[in-house]
PDB file of C-alpha atoms in Angstrom:
ATOM      1  CA  MET A   9     -42.737 -14.184-100.702  1.00 43.00           C
ATOM      2  CA  ALA A  10     -39.374 -13.983 -98.882  1.00 49.00           C
ATOM      3  CA  ARG A  11     -36.525 -16.077-100.197  1.00 59.00           C
ATOM      4  CA  GLU A  12     -34.452 -18.393 -97.950  1.00 66.00           C
ATOM      5  CA  ALA A  13     -31.446 -16.727 -96.535  1.00 65.00           C
ATOM      6  CA  SER A  14     -28.332 -18.389 -97.998  1.00 72.00           C
ATOM      7  CA  GLU A  15     -25.478 -15.817 -98.176  1.00 88.00           C
ATOM      8  CA  PRO A  16     -23.536 -15.448 -94.938  1.00 92.00           C
ATOM      9  CA  LEU A  17     -23.970 -12.217 -92.841  1.00 95.00           C
ATOM     10  CA  THR A  18     -21.313  -9.494 -92.780  1.00 96.00           C
ATOM     11  CA  ALA A  19     -20.120  -7.872 -89.674  1.00 97.00           C
ATOM     12  CA  ALA A  20     -22.496  -4.910 -90.216  1.00 98.00           C
ATOM     13  CA  GLU A  21     -25.395  -7.099 -91.004  1.00 98.00           C
ATOM     14  CA  TRP A  22     -24.888  -9.008 -87.714  1.00 98.00           C
ATOM     15  CA  LYS A  23     -24.934  -5.764 -85.888  1.00 98.00           C
ATOM     16  CA  VAL A  24     -28.403  -4.794 -87.380  1.00 98.00           C
ATOM     17  CA  MET A  25     -29.800  -8.316 -86.961  1.00 97.00           C
ATOM     18  CA  ARG A  26     -28.889  -8.117 -83.243  1.00 97.00           C
ATOM     19  CA  ILE A  27     -31.056  -4.857 -82.999  1.00 97.00           C
ATOM     20  CA  VAL A  28     -33.997  -6.511 -84.889  1.00 97.00           C
ATOM     21  CA  TRP A  29     -33.754  -9.716 -82.797  1.00 97.00           C
ATOM     22  CA  LYS A  30     -34.026  -7.877 -79.535  1.00 95.00           C
ATOM     23  CA  SER A  31     -37.447  -6.469 -80.559  1.00 93.00           C
ATOM     24  CA  PRO A  32     -39.962  -9.254 -80.126  1.00 86.00           C
ATOM     25  CA  GLY A  33     -42.723  -7.795 -82.403  1.00 88.00           C
ATOM     26  CA  GLY A  34     -40.458  -6.549 -85.091  1.00 92.00           C
ATOM     27  CA  CYS A  35     -38.487  -3.308 -85.170  1.00 94.00           C
ATOM     28  CA  ALA A  36     -39.498   0.058 -86.864  1.00 95.00           C
ATOM     29  CA  ALA A  37     -36.943   1.345 -89.299  1.00 94.00           C
ATOM     30  CA  ARG A  38     -36.572   4.492 -87.158  1.00 95.00           C
ATOM     31  CA  ASP A  39     -35.581   2.375 -84.155  1.00 95.00           C
ATOM     32  CA  VAL A  40     -32.847   0.604 -86.254  1.00 97.00           C
ATOM     33  CA  TYR A  41     -31.485   3.879 -87.382  1.00 96.00           C
ATOM     34  CA  GLU A  42     -31.428   5.264 -83.755  1.00 96.00           C
ATOM     35  CA  GLU A  43     -29.870   2.231 -82.209  1.00 97.00           C
ATOM     36  CA  ALA A  44     -27.308   1.819 -84.943  1.00 97.00           C
ATOM     37  CA  GLY A  45     -26.491   5.460 -84.629  1.00 97.00           C
ATOM     38  CA  ARG A  46     -26.067   5.191 -80.800  1.00 97.00           C
ATOM     39  CA  ALA A  47     -24.283   1.881 -80.691  1.00 97.00           C
ATOM     40  CA  HIS A  48     -22.155   2.195 -83.847  1.00 97.00           C
ATOM     41  CA  GLY A  49     -21.988   5.697 -84.935  1.00 97.00           C
ATOM     42  CA  TRP A  50     -23.787   5.090 -88.107  1.00 97.00           C
ATOM     43  CA  ALA A  51     -25.791   7.624 -90.190  1.00 97.00           C
ATOM     44  CA  PRO A  52     -29.310   6.674 -90.974  1.00 96.00           C
ATOM     45  CA  THR A  53     -28.303   6.074 -94.428  1.00 96.00           C
ATOM     46  CA  THR A  54     -25.936   3.379 -93.537  1.00 97.00           C
ATOM     47  CA  ALA A  55     -28.551   1.655 -91.515  1.00 97.00           C
ATOM     48  CA  LYS A  56     -30.992   1.754 -94.376  1.00 96.00           C
ATOM     49  CA  THR A  57     -28.403   0.324 -96.774  1.00 97.00           C
ATOM     50  CA  VAL A  58     -27.860  -2.601 -94.483  1.00 98.00           C
ATOM     51  CA  LEU A  59     -31.603  -3.202 -93.790  1.00 97.00           C
ATOM     52  CA  ARG A  60     -32.143  -3.398 -97.623  1.00 96.00           C
ATOM     53  CA  ARG A  61     -29.337  -5.813 -98.024  1.00 97.00           C
ATOM     54  CA  LEU A  62     -30.796  -8.054 -95.371  1.00 97.00           C
ATOM     55  CA  VAL A  63     -34.196  -8.023 -96.931  1.00 96.00           C
ATOM     56  CA  ASP A  64     -32.649  -8.711-100.339  1.00 95.00           C
ATOM     57  CA  LYS A  65     -30.627 -11.699 -98.737  1.00 95.00           C
ATOM     58  CA  GLY A  66     -33.829 -12.999 -97.093  1.00 95.00           C
ATOM     59  CA  TYR A  67     -32.896 -12.393 -93.534  1.00 96.00           C
ATOM     60  CA  LEU A  68     -35.615  -9.845 -92.902  1.00 97.00           C
ATOM     61  CA  ASN A  69     -39.192  -9.409 -93.743  1.00 96.00           C
ATOM     62  CA  THR A  70     -40.578  -6.028 -94.146  1.00 96.00           C
ATOM     63  CA  THR A  71     -44.129  -4.522 -93.938  1.00 95.00           C
ATOM     64  CA  ARG A  72     -44.931  -1.006 -94.908  1.00 94.00           C
ATOM     65  CA  ILE A  73     -46.758   0.902 -92.291  1.00 92.00           C
ATOM     66  CA  GLY A  74     -47.789   4.328 -93.471  1.00 93.00           C
ATOM     67  CA  ASN A  75     -44.688   6.114 -94.264  1.00 91.00           C
ATOM     68  CA  SER A  76     -42.488   3.701 -92.361  1.00 90.00           C
ATOM     69  CA  PHE A  77     -41.476   0.090 -92.488  1.00 94.00           C
ATOM     70  CA  LEU A  78     -41.524  -2.570 -89.838  1.00 96.00           C
ATOM     71  CA  TYR A  79     -38.824  -5.277 -90.033  1.00 97.00           C
ATOM     72  CA  ARG A  80     -39.075  -8.814 -88.673  1.00 97.00           C
ATOM     73  CA  PRO A  81     -36.397 -11.593 -88.709  1.00 96.00           C
ATOM     74  CA  ALA A  82     -37.081 -14.284 -91.293  1.00 95.00           C
ATOM     75  CA  ARG A  83     -35.105 -16.638 -89.181  1.00 93.00           C
ATOM     76  CA  SER A  84     -34.123 -16.926 -85.464  1.00 94.00           C
ATOM     77  CA  ALA A  85     -30.867 -15.776 -84.100  1.00 95.00           C
ATOM     78  CA  LEU A  86     -29.896 -19.444 -83.137  1.00 95.00           C
ATOM     79  CA  ARG A  87     -30.706 -20.677 -86.728  1.00 94.00           C
ATOM     80  CA  SER A  88     -28.497 -17.927 -88.143  1.00 94.00           C
ATOM     81  CA  LEU A  89     -25.570 -18.764 -85.572  1.00 94.00           C
ATOM     82  CA  TYR A  90     -26.067 -22.538 -86.733  1.00 94.00           C
ATOM     83  CA  ALA A  91     -25.531 -21.581 -90.279  1.00 92.00           C
ATOM     84  CA  ALA A  92     -22.499 -19.365 -89.551  1.00 93.00           C
ATOM     85  CA  ALA A  93     -21.030 -22.302 -87.544  1.00 93.00           C
ATOM     86  CA  ASP A  94     -21.681 -24.733 -90.400  1.00 92.00           C
ATOM     87  CA  GLY A  95     -19.810 -22.305 -92.687  1.00 90.00           C
ATOM     88  CA  LEU A  96     -16.979 -21.986 -90.334  1.00 91.00           C
ATOM     89  CA  LEU A  97     -16.615 -25.795 -89.852  1.00 91.00           C
ATOM     90  CA  ALA A  98     -16.849 -26.404 -93.575  1.00 91.00           C
ATOM     91  CA  ASN A  99     -13.861 -24.094 -94.033  1.00 90.00           C
ATOM     92  CA  ALA A 100     -11.753 -25.656 -91.260  1.00 88.00           C
ATOM     93  CA  LEU A 101      -8.712 -27.551 -92.495  1.00 89.00           C
ATOM     94  CA  GLU A 102      -8.597 -31.242 -91.696  1.00 88.00           C
ATOM     95  CA  GLY A 103      -7.426 -31.643 -87.931  1.00 87.00           C
ATOM     96  CA  THR A 104      -8.425 -28.060 -86.858  1.00 91.00           C
ATOM     97  CA  SER A 105     -12.110 -28.624 -85.858  1.00 90.00           C
ATOM     98  CA  GLY A 106     -11.164 -30.098 -82.517  1.00 90.00           C
ATOM     99  CA  PRO A 107      -9.070 -27.120 -81.494  1.00 92.00           C
ATOM    100  CA  LEU A 108     -11.561 -24.688 -83.020  1.00 91.00           C
ATOM    101  CA  ILE A 109     -14.396 -26.125 -80.920  1.00 91.00           C
ATOM    102  CA  SER A 110     -12.246 -26.071 -77.675  1.00 92.00           C
ATOM    103  CA  TYR A 111     -11.469 -22.476 -78.478  1.00 93.00           C
ATOM    104  CA  LEU A 112     -15.107 -21.741 -78.800  1.00 92.00           C
ATOM    105  CA  VAL A 113     -15.936 -23.417 -75.580  1.00 93.00           C
ATOM    106  CA  LYS A 114     -13.189 -21.584 -73.818  1.00 93.00           C
ATOM    107  CA  ARG A 115     -14.164 -18.212 -75.079  1.00 94.00           C
ATOM    108  CA  SER A 116     -17.976 -18.830 -74.310  1.00 93.00           C
ATOM    109  CA  LYS A 117     -19.714 -17.932 -71.062  1.00 93.00           C
ATOM    110  CA  LEU A 118     -21.431 -21.154 -70.563  1.00 94.00           C
ATOM    111  CA  SER A 119     -23.680 -21.841 -67.557  1.00 95.00           C
ATOM    112  CA  GLY A 120     -23.066 -24.875 -65.387  1.00 95.00           C
ATOM    113  CA  GLU A 121     -26.168 -26.454 -66.965  1.00 97.00           C
ATOM    114  CA  GLU A 122     -24.861 -25.652 -70.364  1.00 96.00           C
ATOM    115  CA  LEU A 123     -21.316 -27.249 -69.507  1.00 95.00           C
ATOM    116  CA  GLU A 124     -23.143 -30.258 -68.126  1.00 95.00           C
ATOM    117  CA  ASN A 125     -25.191 -30.804 -71.259  1.00 95.00           C
ATOM    118  CA  LEU A 126     -21.973 -30.413 -73.381  1.00 94.00           C
ATOM    119  CA  ARG A 127     -20.297 -33.166 -71.134  1.00 93.00           C
ATOM    120  CA  VAL A 128     -23.384 -35.350 -71.696  1.00 94.00           C
ATOM    121  CA  LEU A 129     -23.196 -34.896 -75.500  1.00 92.00           C
ATOM    122  CA  LEU A 130     -19.447 -35.619 -75.613  1.00 91.00           C
ATOM    123  CA  ASP A 131     -19.928 -38.722 -73.476  1.00 91.00           C
ATOM    124  CA  LYS A 132     -22.544 -40.088 -75.987  1.00 91.00           C
ATOM    125  CA  LEU A 133     -20.394 -39.401 -79.059  1.00 88.00           C
ATOM    126  CA  THR A 134     -18.377 -42.426 -80.478  1.00 77.00           C
ATOM    127  CA  PRO A 135     -16.237 -42.430 -83.450  1.00 73.00           C
ATOM    128  CA  ASP A 136     -19.112 -44.351 -85.208  1.00 68.00           C
ATOM    129  CA  ASP A 137     -21.109 -41.296 -85.050  1.00 59.00           C
ATOM    130  CA  GLU A 138     -18.854 -39.566 -87.691  1.00 60.00           C
ATOM    131  CA  GLU A 139     -21.206 -40.046 -90.626  1.00 59.00           C
ATOM    132  CA  GLU A 140     -24.249 -38.572 -88.537  1.00 59.00           C
ATOM    133  CA  ARG A 141     -22.296 -35.399 -87.749  1.00 56.00           C
ATOM    134  CA  ARG A 142     -21.640 -34.759 -91.375  1.00 57.00           C
TER     135      ARG A 142
END
């Protein structure tokens, strides 16, 4: 049984997870090695090491198929991003959350619909919602 992912992802692990998340039915180990080699100049041994860490951390599930392995995400990309954002906010100094969120909004490529949804959310928030946001 896979354990719940709790440790944050490293930069290398994010790279491999992006490769796996792009493959809807899972990703063969060989496909990860090839894509990581093309995109990041990695040797197959580097990709294998990162895949093993991701399984150990609970981010990937693996199934042996013949002499190869199929990797599937144990959690969605969005759920992983939420966890990373929670970690970032937990480490923010008092008074820096607002500027941090503003920075993220400016750096994001939000669609018109996403911007409108954000405006609606901001308009609905009140100082009384502070406990709910924690």
